[in-house]
XYZ file of C-alpha atoms in Angstrom:
380
model
C 201.750 174.961 200.792
C 198.547 173.062 201.619
C 198.934 170.055 204.154
C 196.046 169.490 204.900
C 193.821 166.479 203.119
C 190.579 166.952 201.908
C 187.518 165.386 203.337
C 186.602 162.742 200.603
C 190.661 161.910 200.647
C 190.276 161.552 204.766
C 187.663 159.128 203.999
C 189.562 157.054 201.209
C 192.424 157.277 203.579
C 190.598 155.760 206.335
C 188.430 153.417 204.336
C 191.974 151.622 203.125
C 192.810 151.386 206.610
C 190.122 149.854 208.029
C 190.241 147.480 205.261
C 193.491 146.664 205.749
C 193.328 146.026 209.368
C 189.589 143.385 208.931
C 190.742 141.983 205.448
C 194.429 141.431 204.825
C 195.719 141.371 208.218
C 193.751 138.096 209.504
C 195.895 135.960 207.001
C 198.386 137.659 205.967
C 200.878 135.454 207.568
C 199.306 132.448 206.078
C 199.474 134.031 202.327
C 202.883 134.885 202.818
C 204.018 131.179 204.009
C 201.800 129.378 201.499
C 203.119 132.289 198.598
C 198.986 132.394 198.390
C 197.274 134.969 195.988
C 194.944 137.240 197.756
C 191.878 136.601 195.849
C 189.370 137.112 197.904
C 190.902 140.436 199.231
C 191.304 141.461 195.655
C 187.651 140.674 194.765
C 187.177 143.347 197.647
C 189.367 145.705 196.618
C 187.100 145.942 193.255
C 184.376 146.527 195.204
C 185.603 149.308 197.016
C 186.625 150.754 193.635
C 190.967 150.095 194.650
C 191.333 148.654 191.093
C 191.033 151.623 188.833
C 190.827 154.377 190.555
C 192.311 157.273 188.564
C 190.615 156.180 185.412
C 187.541 157.735 184.458
C 184.017 156.597 185.792
C 183.444 156.736 181.677
C 185.037 153.502 181.651
C 184.181 151.868 185.080
C 186.616 153.801 186.886
C 186.571 155.872 190.366
C 187.482 159.379 188.965
C 190.408 159.674 191.826
C 193.396 161.561 192.114
C 196.825 160.230 192.131
C 197.110 161.228 196.542
C 194.018 159.553 196.454
C 195.782 156.511 195.429
C 199.232 156.886 197.049
C 196.685 157.033 200.328
C 195.196 153.573 199.548
C 198.883 152.523 198.342
C 200.177 153.417 201.620
C 197.342 152.282 204.165
C 197.644 148.423 202.620
C 201.309 148.025 202.406
C 201.313 149.176 206.016
C 199.789 145.329 206.263
C 199.823 143.671 203.154
C 202.533 144.834 200.586
C 201.765 141.581 198.368
C 197.816 142.920 197.784
C 198.976 146.948 197.172
C 201.259 145.835 194.677
C 198.380 143.985 192.987
C 196.474 147.196 192.939
C 199.398 149.267 192.060
C 200.441 147.419 188.916
C 196.693 147.491 187.906
C 196.486 151.147 188.161
C 199.469 152.227 187.513
C 201.116 150.175 185.038
C 198.181 148.531 183.556
C 194.804 151.456 183.515
C 196.679 154.381 183.131
C 198.330 153.396 179.861
C 195.411 152.423 179.025
C 193.399 155.322 179.545
C 195.933 157.625 178.485
C 197.801 155.887 174.845
C 194.796 153.553 174.235
C 192.380 153.579 171.261
C 188.673 154.186 172.209
C 188.389 150.595 171.124
C 190.679 149.652 173.635
C 189.651 150.870 176.408
C 186.002 149.517 175.785
C 187.334 145.892 175.081
C 189.674 145.834 178.087
C 190.175 148.946 179.986
C 186.558 149.092 181.141
C 186.859 145.713 182.965
C 190.054 146.199 184.175
C 188.611 149.792 185.798
C 186.214 147.737 187.679
C 188.001 144.726 189.135
C 186.613 142.368 186.575
C 189.553 141.140 185.251
C 193.052 142.020 186.252
C 196.681 143.061 184.190
C 199.968 143.117 183.807
C 202.544 144.755 182.313
C 205.479 142.750 180.461
C 208.520 145.193 180.153
C 211.634 142.809 182.027
C 213.150 139.607 179.818
C 216.612 138.392 181.042
C 218.516 139.528 179.722
C 216.897 143.544 179.564
C 215.865 144.588 183.352
C 217.536 148.248 183.832
C 218.538 148.418 180.342
C 215.000 148.602 178.802
C 216.664 149.093 175.546
C 217.484 145.816 174.828
C 214.215 144.048 174.337
C 214.791 140.194 173.096
C 210.643 139.760 172.589
C 210.186 140.366 168.985
C 206.963 141.082 166.998
C 207.198 141.103 163.253
C 204.492 141.996 161.391
C 202.730 140.761 159.219
C 199.858 142.633 157.648
C 196.907 142.316 159.890
C 198.684 140.881 162.758
C 202.241 140.485 164.679
C 203.779 137.775 165.123
C 205.288 138.149 168.965
C 208.371 135.075 170.156
C 210.367 135.642 173.575
C 210.232 135.580 176.888
C 209.636 138.183 180.207
C 210.102 137.543 183.403
C 209.641 138.884 187.145
C 205.939 139.054 186.079
C 203.241 140.949 188.742
C 199.949 139.370 188.315
C 201.675 136.495 185.928
C 199.585 134.210 186.278
C 196.179 136.203 187.757
C 195.967 138.507 184.893
C 193.225 138.291 181.476
C 195.218 141.349 180.168
C 198.603 141.972 179.700
C 200.822 144.570 177.933
C 203.982 143.309 176.268
C 207.117 145.137 175.288
C 208.006 143.815 172.199
C 211.175 144.673 169.324
C 209.724 145.446 165.659
C 212.260 146.503 164.064
C 216.040 146.089 165.738
C 217.857 148.383 162.853
C 216.018 151.279 164.670
C 216.970 150.601 167.890
C 214.355 152.035 170.747
C 212.815 153.739 168.254
C 211.529 149.583 166.763
C 209.600 148.937 169.491
C 205.762 148.796 169.703
C 203.153 147.902 173.117
C 201.182 145.233 172.071
C 197.461 144.235 174.332
C 197.488 140.294 174.796
C 194.974 138.130 176.644
C 195.567 134.618 178.660
C 194.395 132.145 176.152
C 196.462 133.388 172.688
C 198.032 130.425 170.931
C 201.596 129.910 171.941
C 200.797 132.132 174.961
C 202.499 129.755 178.261
C 202.907 130.510 181.670
C 206.165 129.444 183.332
C 206.915 128.171 186.852
C 205.832 130.482 190.031
C 208.904 132.653 191.030
C 209.893 131.784 194.936
C 211.234 134.899 196.100
C 212.256 136.342 199.338
C 209.416 138.961 199.985
C 205.401 139.793 198.173
C 205.235 136.252 198.192
C 201.277 136.966 198.150
C 201.959 138.064 194.713
C 202.570 135.703 191.536
C 205.112 136.575 189.477
C 206.509 134.579 186.879
C 208.401 133.903 183.180
C 206.006 134.650 180.378
C 206.980 133.118 176.948
C 205.984 133.819 173.817
C 205.671 131.140 171.232
C 204.577 132.683 167.651
C 201.906 134.428 169.740
C 199.168 135.995 166.511
C 198.331 139.626 167.608
C 196.068 141.671 165.861
C 196.966 144.789 164.739
C 194.238 146.782 166.600
C 196.082 145.336 169.990
C 199.171 147.580 169.352
C 199.069 150.811 171.375
C 199.407 153.613 169.237
C 201.918 154.389 166.787
C 204.502 152.573 165.636
C 207.528 152.681 166.984
C 205.882 154.104 170.046
C 206.550 151.091 172.339
C 209.561 152.333 174.269
C 208.321 155.630 174.687
C 204.764 154.171 176.292
C 207.094 152.303 178.370
C 209.051 154.918 179.997
C 205.602 157.228 180.639
C 204.375 154.664 182.557
C 206.726 153.609 184.592
C 207.364 157.305 185.616
C 203.924 157.226 187.441
C 204.171 153.708 188.208
C 207.242 154.597 190.217
C 204.478 156.694 192.168
C 202.569 153.910 193.587
C 205.782 152.136 194.526
C 206.868 155.198 196.271
C 203.738 154.604 198.404
C 204.019 151.668 198.758
C 207.539 151.482 200.500
C 206.551 154.778 202.475
C 203.085 152.107 203.883
C 205.800 149.932 204.624
C 208.253 152.360 206.269
C 205.060 153.778 208.145
C 203.903 150.269 209.176
C 206.774 148.668 210.649
C 207.818 152.429 212.855
C 204.147 151.865 213.830
C 204.443 148.212 215.624
C 207.888 149.071 216.789
C 206.769 151.824 218.803
C 203.081 149.802 219.983
C 206.083 147.294 220.842
C 208.089 149.577 222.731
C 205.748 150.554 224.969
C 204.846 147.406 226.199
C 208.348 145.282 226.051
C 209.657 145.802 229.170
C 213.327 145.412 230.429
C 215.382 146.456 233.070
C 212.508 147.760 234.949
C 210.718 150.021 232.476
C 208.779 149.987 229.122
C 212.047 149.983 226.432
C 210.491 153.215 224.987
C 212.595 154.894 227.678
C 215.731 153.657 226.779
C 217.375 156.301 224.728
C 218.597 153.476 222.683
C 215.034 152.745 221.439
C 213.989 155.578 221.703
C 215.961 157.451 219.405
C 215.225 154.871 217.263
C 211.690 155.859 216.624
C 212.697 158.965 216.519
C 214.724 158.831 213.149
C 212.193 156.783 211.875
C 209.441 159.076 212.368
C 211.694 161.629 210.866
C 212.851 159.709 208.251
C 209.144 158.567 207.625
C 207.760 162.083 207.388
C 210.573 163.307 204.702
C 209.600 160.021 202.780
C 205.727 160.962 202.533
C 206.478 164.623 201.976
C 208.479 163.791 198.730
C 206.020 161.045 198.407
C 202.649 163.383 198.586
C 204.670 165.816 196.092
C 204.995 163.910 193.309
C 201.212 162.702 193.270
C 200.716 166.654 193.636
C 202.376 167.089 190.163
C 200.546 164.315 189.278
C 197.126 166.319 189.266
C 198.218 169.248 188.637
C 199.985 168.306 185.677
C 203.147 168.889 186.252
C 206.208 166.889 184.809
C 206.761 164.280 187.942
C 209.737 162.401 185.877
C 212.308 164.134 188.816
C 209.892 164.164 191.480
C 208.765 160.438 190.876
C 212.189 159.230 190.379
C 212.739 161.199 194.179
C 209.869 159.689 195.534
C 210.592 156.663 195.232
C 214.465 156.924 195.790
C 214.102 157.973 199.012
C 211.088 156.060 200.087
C 212.771 153.059 198.871
C 215.309 153.775 200.692
C 213.378 154.387 204.384
C 211.508 151.025 203.988
C 214.076 148.895 203.962
C 216.565 150.907 206.706
C 213.021 151.411 209.323
C 212.391 147.715 208.631
C 215.375 146.682 209.391
C 215.176 148.782 212.504
C 212.187 147.434 213.373
C 213.718 143.880 213.682
C 216.117 145.341 215.634
C 213.215 147.159 218.381
C 211.741 144.178 218.093
C 214.949 141.840 219.167
C 214.455 138.085 218.465
C 210.357 138.599 218.156
C 211.291 140.063 215.333
C 212.984 137.341 213.921
C 209.910 135.055 213.959
C 207.173 135.732 211.928
C 204.434 136.103 213.867
C 205.132 140.098 215.322
C 204.957 140.628 211.153
C 207.929 142.959 210.972
C 210.442 140.777 209.049
C 208.162 139.760 206.124
C 208.118 143.934 206.296
C 211.729 143.734 206.163
C 211.675 141.251 203.144
C 209.053 143.131 201.092
C 211.099 146.405 201.765
C 213.983 145.265 199.581
C 212.038 144.534 196.726
C 210.877 148.041 196.331
C 214.212 149.015 196.150
C 214.741 147.057 192.963
C 211.032 146.745 190.678
C 209.856 149.396 188.493
C 213.712 151.051 188.271
C 216.708 150.343 190.706
C 217.324 152.700 192.862
C 220.366 153.065 191.064
C 218.326 154.094 187.549
C 216.186 156.172 190.167
C 220.007 158.201 190.088
C 220.353 158.239 186.547
C 216.677 159.791 186.283
C 217.924 162.444 188.797
C 220.873 163.450 188.016
C 220.153 163.888 184.409
C 217.463 166.156 185.339
C 219.343 167.957 187.928
C 222.038 168.247 185.340
C 219.853 169.353 181.784
C 220.152 172.914 182.226
């Protein structure tokens, strides 16, 4: 198996690393404290081509492979997971779904602007009573001939107030269950479309997460994605790729926490020597490094599967499950390595620990990943 990145991939990785250090790091603590959306940084990421990395150049994207996208996600997440999740949602959940299943008219109208970063998008599946159980959609979309009328509430929506385009999953025919679900393109400013208050979150506080309320929102028939009843399948296929992005985010959080811990262990002295010379700390670093490398192989393999046309449901779920567990474990240990300093904001690891937790929850909890994995390995 080839483990060497191409020259182009190495350049993309370095560009993302440099951007994270020069543009994301300087005010990352302040943005976290203030729950401030990184508007200027998102604009600069758009200029670098990070907002539509895998979209064809025909539609304004960068035309890159999934592995390049994963490399960017990993580097950004080492410093600022709030910024990286904005990139992840726009790439994996919005652009990919539109390019793969949208009509040519939808691509020209929405995808070109999303891929270039002129606007950003949001993916709206979760509801107060439909999180992991995505089949229990309460948001409805009634067919009125030339348009649909949408009513309901979505919550935990990343880019909730900053997006201009929203992919909304809604129930059209309750009697058909998941086969009666559709996906629609909504725009900010449509009559009856209301953005709820920002969530006050444990982590990724620079990312704006909101509930969305739909009161008799009229959506043109041409804004439905795919055939009637395709919505649930659309959501599941989109999330399968989204898991690779979040796995890369988790990998980056873990790697960032490890790198800070290694650096600190070489500087901090206790009992007359640098703490890296104490076996208790050295073994923690050894465990971190080993688990991060294992997670990296799983994440890169999932990206490779996607790029090579293989089924990536299993590899993506395994990558997301393991990388998120490693992110949480590594970030907790990073705080421990830093001791009292790890408990204060200036050393960054307490933020990485808070950010790590969400990777075990969104785009499919760890428990959901185990369902996906177990069904895949047992179906034969």
